[in-house]
mmCIF file of C-alpha atoms in Angstrom:
data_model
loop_
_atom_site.group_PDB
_atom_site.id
_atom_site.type_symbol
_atom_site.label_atom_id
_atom_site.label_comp_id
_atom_site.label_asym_id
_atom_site.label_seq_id
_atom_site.Cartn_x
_atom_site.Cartn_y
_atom_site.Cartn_z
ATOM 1 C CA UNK A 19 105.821 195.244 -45.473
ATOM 2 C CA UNK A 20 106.971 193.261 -42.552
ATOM 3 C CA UNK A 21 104.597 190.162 -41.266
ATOM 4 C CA UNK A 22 103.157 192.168 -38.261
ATOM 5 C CA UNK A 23 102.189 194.991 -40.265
ATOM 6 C CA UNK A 24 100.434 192.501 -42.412
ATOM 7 C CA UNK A 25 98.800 190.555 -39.757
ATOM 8 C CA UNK A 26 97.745 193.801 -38.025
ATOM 9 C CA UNK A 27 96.055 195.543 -41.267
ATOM 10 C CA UNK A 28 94.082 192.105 -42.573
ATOM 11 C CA UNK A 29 92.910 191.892 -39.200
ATOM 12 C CA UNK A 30 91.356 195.539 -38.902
ATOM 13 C CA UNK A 31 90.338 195.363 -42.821
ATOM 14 C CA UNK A 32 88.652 191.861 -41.660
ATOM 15 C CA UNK A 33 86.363 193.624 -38.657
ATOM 16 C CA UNK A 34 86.004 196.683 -40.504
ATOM 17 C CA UNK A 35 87.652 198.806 -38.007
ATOM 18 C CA UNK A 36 88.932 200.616 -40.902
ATOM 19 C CA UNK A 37 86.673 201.544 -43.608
ATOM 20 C CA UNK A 38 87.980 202.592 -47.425
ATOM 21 C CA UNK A 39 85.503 204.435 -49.256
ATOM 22 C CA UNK A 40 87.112 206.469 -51.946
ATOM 23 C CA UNK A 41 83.718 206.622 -53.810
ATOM 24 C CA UNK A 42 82.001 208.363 -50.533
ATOM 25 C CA UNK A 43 83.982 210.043 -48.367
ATOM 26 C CA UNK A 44 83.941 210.146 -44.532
ATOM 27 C CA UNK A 45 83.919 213.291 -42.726
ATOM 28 C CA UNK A 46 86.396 213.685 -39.591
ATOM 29 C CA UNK A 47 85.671 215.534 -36.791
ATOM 30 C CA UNK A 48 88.448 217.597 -37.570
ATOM 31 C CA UNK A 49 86.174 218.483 -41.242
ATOM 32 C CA UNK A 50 88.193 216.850 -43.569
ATOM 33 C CA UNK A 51 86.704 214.861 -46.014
ATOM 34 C CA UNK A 52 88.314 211.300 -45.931
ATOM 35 C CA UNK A 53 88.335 207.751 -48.093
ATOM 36 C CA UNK A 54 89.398 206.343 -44.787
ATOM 37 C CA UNK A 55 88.148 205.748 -41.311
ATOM 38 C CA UNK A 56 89.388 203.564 -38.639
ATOM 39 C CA UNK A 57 87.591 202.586 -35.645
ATOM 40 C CA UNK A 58 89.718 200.655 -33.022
ATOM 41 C CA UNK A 59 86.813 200.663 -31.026
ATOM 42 C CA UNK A 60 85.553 197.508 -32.580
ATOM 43 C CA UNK A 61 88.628 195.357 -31.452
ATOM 44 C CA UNK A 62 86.994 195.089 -27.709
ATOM 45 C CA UNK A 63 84.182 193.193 -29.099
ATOM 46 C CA UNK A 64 86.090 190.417 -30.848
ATOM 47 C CA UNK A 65 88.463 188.464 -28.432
ATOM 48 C CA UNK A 66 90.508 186.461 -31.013
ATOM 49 C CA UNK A 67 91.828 190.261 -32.449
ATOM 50 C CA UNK A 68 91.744 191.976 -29.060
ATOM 51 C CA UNK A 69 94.177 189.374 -27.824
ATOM 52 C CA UNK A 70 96.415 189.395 -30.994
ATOM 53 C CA UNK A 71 96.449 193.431 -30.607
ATOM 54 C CA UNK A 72 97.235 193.445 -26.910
ATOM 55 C CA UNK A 73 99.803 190.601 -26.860
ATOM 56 C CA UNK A 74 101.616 192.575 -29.983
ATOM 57 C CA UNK A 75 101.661 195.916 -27.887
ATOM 58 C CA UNK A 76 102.911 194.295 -25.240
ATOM 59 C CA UNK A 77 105.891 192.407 -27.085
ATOM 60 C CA UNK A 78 106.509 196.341 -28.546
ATOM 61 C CA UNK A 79 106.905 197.562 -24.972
ATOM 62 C CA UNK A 80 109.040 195.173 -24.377
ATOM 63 C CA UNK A 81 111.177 195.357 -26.931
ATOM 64 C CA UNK A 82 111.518 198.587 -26.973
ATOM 65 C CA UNK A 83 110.919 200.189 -23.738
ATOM 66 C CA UNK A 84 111.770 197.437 -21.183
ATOM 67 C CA UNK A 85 112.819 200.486 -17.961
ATOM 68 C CA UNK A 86 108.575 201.252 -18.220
ATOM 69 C CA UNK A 87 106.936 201.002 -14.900
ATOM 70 C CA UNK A 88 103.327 202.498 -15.981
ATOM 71 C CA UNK A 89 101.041 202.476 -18.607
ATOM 72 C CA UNK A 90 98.868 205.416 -19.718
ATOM 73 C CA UNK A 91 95.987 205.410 -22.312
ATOM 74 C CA UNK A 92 94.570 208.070 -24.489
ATOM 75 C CA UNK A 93 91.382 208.810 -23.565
ATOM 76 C CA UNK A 94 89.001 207.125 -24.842
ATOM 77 C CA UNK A 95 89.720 205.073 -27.534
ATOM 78 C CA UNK A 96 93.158 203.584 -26.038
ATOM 79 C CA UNK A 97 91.282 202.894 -22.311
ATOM 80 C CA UNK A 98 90.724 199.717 -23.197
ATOM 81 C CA UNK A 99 93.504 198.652 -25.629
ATOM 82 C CA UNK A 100 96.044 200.493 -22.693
ATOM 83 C CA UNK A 101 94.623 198.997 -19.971
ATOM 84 C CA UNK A 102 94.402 195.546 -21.003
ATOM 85 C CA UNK A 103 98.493 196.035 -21.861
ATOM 86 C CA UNK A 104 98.825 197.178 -18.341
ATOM 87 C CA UNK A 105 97.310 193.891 -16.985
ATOM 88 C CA UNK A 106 98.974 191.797 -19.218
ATOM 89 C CA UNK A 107 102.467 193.580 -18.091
ATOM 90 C CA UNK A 108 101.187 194.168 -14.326
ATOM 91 C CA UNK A 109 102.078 197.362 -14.166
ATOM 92 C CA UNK A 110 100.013 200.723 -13.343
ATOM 93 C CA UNK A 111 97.653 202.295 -15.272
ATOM 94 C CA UNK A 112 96.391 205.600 -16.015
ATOM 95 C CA UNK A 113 94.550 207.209 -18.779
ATOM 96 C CA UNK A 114 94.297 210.910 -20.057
ATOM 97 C CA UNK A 115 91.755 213.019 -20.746
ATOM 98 C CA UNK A 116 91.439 215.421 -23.436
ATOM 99 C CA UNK A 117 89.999 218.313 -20.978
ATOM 100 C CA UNK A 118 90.369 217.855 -17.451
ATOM 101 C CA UNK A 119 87.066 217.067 -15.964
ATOM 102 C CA UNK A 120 84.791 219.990 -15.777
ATOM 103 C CA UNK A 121 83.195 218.724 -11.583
ATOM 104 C CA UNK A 122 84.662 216.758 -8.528
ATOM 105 C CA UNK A 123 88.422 217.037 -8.963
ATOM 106 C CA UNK A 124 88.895 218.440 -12.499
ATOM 107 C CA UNK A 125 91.314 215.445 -13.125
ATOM 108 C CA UNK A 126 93.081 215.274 -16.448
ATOM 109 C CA UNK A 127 95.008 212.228 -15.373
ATOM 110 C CA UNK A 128 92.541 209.664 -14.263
ATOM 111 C CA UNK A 129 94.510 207.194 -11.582
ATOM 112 C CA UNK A 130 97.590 207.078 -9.697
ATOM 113 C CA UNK A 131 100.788 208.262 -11.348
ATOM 114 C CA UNK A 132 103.491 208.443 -9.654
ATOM 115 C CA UNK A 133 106.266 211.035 -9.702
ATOM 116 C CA UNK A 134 109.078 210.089 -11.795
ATOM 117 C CA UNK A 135 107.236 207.300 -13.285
ATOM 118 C CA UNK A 136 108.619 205.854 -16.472
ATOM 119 C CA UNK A 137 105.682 206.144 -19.113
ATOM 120 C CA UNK A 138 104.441 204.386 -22.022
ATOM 121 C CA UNK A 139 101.461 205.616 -23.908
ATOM 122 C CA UNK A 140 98.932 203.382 -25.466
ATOM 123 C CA UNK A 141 97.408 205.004 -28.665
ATOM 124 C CA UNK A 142 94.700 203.227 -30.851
ATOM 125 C CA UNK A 143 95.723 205.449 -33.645
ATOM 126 C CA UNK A 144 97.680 208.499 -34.878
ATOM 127 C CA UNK A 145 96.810 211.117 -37.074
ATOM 128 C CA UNK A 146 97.974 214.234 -37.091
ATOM 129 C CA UNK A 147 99.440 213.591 -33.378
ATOM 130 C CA UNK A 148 98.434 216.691 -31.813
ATOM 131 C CA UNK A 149 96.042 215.188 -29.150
ATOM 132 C CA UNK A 150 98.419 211.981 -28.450
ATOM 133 C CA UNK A 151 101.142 214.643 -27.745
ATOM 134 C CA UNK A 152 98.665 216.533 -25.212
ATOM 135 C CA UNK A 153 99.006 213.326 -23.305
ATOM 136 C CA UNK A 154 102.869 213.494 -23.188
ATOM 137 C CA UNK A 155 102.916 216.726 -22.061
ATOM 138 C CA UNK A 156 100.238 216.483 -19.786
ATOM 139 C CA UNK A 157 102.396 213.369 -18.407
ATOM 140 C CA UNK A 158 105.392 215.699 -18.473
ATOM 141 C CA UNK A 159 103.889 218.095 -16.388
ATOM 142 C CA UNK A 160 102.991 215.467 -13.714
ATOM 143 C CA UNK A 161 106.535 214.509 -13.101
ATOM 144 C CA UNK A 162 107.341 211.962 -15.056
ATOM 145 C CA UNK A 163 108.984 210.726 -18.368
ATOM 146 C CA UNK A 164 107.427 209.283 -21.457
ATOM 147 C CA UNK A 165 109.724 206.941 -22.887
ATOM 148 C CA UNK A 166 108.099 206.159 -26.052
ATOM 149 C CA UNK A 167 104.167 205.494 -27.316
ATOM 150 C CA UNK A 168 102.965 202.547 -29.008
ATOM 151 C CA UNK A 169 99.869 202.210 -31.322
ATOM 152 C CA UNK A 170 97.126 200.145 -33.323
ATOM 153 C CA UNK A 171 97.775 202.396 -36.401
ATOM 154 C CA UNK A 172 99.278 206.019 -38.013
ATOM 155 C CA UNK A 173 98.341 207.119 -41.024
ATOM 156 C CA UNK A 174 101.985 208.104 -42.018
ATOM 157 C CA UNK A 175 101.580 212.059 -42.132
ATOM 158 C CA UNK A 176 104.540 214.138 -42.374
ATOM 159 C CA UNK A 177 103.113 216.761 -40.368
ATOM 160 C CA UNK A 178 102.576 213.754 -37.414
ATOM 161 C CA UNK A 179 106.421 212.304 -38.089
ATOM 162 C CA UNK A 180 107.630 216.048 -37.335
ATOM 163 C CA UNK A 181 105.498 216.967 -34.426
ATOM 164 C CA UNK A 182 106.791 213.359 -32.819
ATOM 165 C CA UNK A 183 110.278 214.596 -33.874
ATOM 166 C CA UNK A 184 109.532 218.120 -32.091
ATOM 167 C CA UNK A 185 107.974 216.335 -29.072
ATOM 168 C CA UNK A 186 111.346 213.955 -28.855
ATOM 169 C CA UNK A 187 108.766 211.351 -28.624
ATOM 170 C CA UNK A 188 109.352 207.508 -29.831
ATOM 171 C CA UNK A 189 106.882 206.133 -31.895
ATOM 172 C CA UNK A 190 106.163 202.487 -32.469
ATOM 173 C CA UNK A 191 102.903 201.261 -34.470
ATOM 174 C CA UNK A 192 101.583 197.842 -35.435
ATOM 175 C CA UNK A 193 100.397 199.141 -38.649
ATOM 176 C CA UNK A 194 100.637 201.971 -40.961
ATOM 177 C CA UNK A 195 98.949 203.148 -43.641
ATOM 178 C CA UNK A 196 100.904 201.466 -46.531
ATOM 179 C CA UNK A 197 100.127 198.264 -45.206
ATOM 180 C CA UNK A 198 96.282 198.484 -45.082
ATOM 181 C CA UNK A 199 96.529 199.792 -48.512
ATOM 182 C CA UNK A 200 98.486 197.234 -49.974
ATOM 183 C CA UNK A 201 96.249 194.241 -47.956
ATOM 184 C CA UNK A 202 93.218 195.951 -48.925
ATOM 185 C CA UNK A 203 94.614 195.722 -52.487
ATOM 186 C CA UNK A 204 95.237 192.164 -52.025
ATOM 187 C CA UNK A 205 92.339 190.807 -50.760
ATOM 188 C CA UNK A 206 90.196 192.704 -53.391
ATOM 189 C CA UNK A 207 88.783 195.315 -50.729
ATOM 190 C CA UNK A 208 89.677 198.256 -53.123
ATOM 191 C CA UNK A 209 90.588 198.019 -56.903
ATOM 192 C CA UNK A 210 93.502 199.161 -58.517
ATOM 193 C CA UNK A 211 92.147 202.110 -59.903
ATOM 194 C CA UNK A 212 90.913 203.184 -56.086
ATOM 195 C CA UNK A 213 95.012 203.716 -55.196
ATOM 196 C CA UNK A 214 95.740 206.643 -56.628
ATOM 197 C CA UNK A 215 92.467 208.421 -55.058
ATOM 198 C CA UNK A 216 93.698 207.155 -51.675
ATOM 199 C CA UNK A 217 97.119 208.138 -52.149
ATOM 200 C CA UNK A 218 96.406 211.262 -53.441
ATOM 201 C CA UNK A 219 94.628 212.131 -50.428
ATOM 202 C CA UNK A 220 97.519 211.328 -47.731
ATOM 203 C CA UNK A 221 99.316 213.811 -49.175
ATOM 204 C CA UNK A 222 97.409 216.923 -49.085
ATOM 205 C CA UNK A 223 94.444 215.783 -46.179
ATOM 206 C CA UNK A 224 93.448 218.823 -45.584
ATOM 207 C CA UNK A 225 92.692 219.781 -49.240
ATOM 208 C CA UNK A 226 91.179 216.766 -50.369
ATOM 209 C CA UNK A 227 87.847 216.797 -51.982
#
């Protein structure tokens, strides 16, 4: 586990932005039953970890991607997160919706994107990837290029690593869900005997009771 991983996963254990609960299971919206949810919501309300998470995004991007000129968030989780990475980097920002909007001008791209803009997507998390991959192609479709996505956290699927593969989309997280495992092992969130239950899970999500 590198240092940033580290950082990134005691910091969203520390806020509870993500929850372990092997004993009592979340429920997604997606109905799978889950020892695991993570919030990224809760990172605008604490400025210390808001900063750390959009400076850290930012040094990603430009790493990584240095030929972006825009910035585009997933609505609505990465709004904020993506938008306060645009600032930081002055350069435009847009964010996508899941549906276009159902009055007024039906937008599914809320703001100004120019045509043949170079585009990095902000992402508080990835699951599964299907609805951060909407935004790519709905990007696509507008005429312009994604050159890679950042994000918070992924909880390592397979299915997610091949539909990024598929989508010949870059992905780049601060975390992963290794990391919060291990630092949640560390600092006594979970107990030894909790890691099997939450590995077990990971690999058959859909299954798990």
């Amino acid at each position: 586990m590198n240092t940033l991983e580290k950082l990134t996963a005691e910091k969203l254990l520390s806020i509870r932005a993500i929850k372990l609960q092997p004993s009592n299971p979340f429920t997604w919206a997606s109905g799978w039953k889950s020892p695991i949810y993570c919030d990224n919501r809760k990172l605008i309300s604490y400025p210390r970890i808001r900063t750390f998470i959009k400076t850290e995004l930012c040094r990603l991007i430009l790493e990584n991607f240095p030929e972006a000129d825009a910035i585009a968030g997933v609505a609505t989780g990465a709004i904020a997160p993506g938008a306060l990475v645009a600032d930081a980097l002055g350069l435009p920002f847009v964010y996508i919706r899941s549906t276009p909007k159902d009055h007024g001008l039906e937008n599914l791209i809320e703001g100004e994107l120019k045509p043949g803009s170079k585009v990095v997507v902000v992402e508080d998390l990835v699951s599964t990837g299907t609805s951060s991959l909407k935004a790519v192609e709905a990007i696509r479709r507008d005429s312009s290029e994604v050159v890679g996505m950042v994000a918070n956290f992924t909880y390592e699927f397979p299915v997610a690593t091949e539909n990024f593969k598929k989508a010949n989309v870059e992905l780049i997280t601060l975390t992963n869900y290794d990391a919060v495992l291990r630092e949640a092992l560390r600092t006594d969130y979970i107990a030894e005997s909790d890691l099997e239950t939450l590995q077990e899970w990971r690999k058959a999500p859909a299954d798990w009771k």
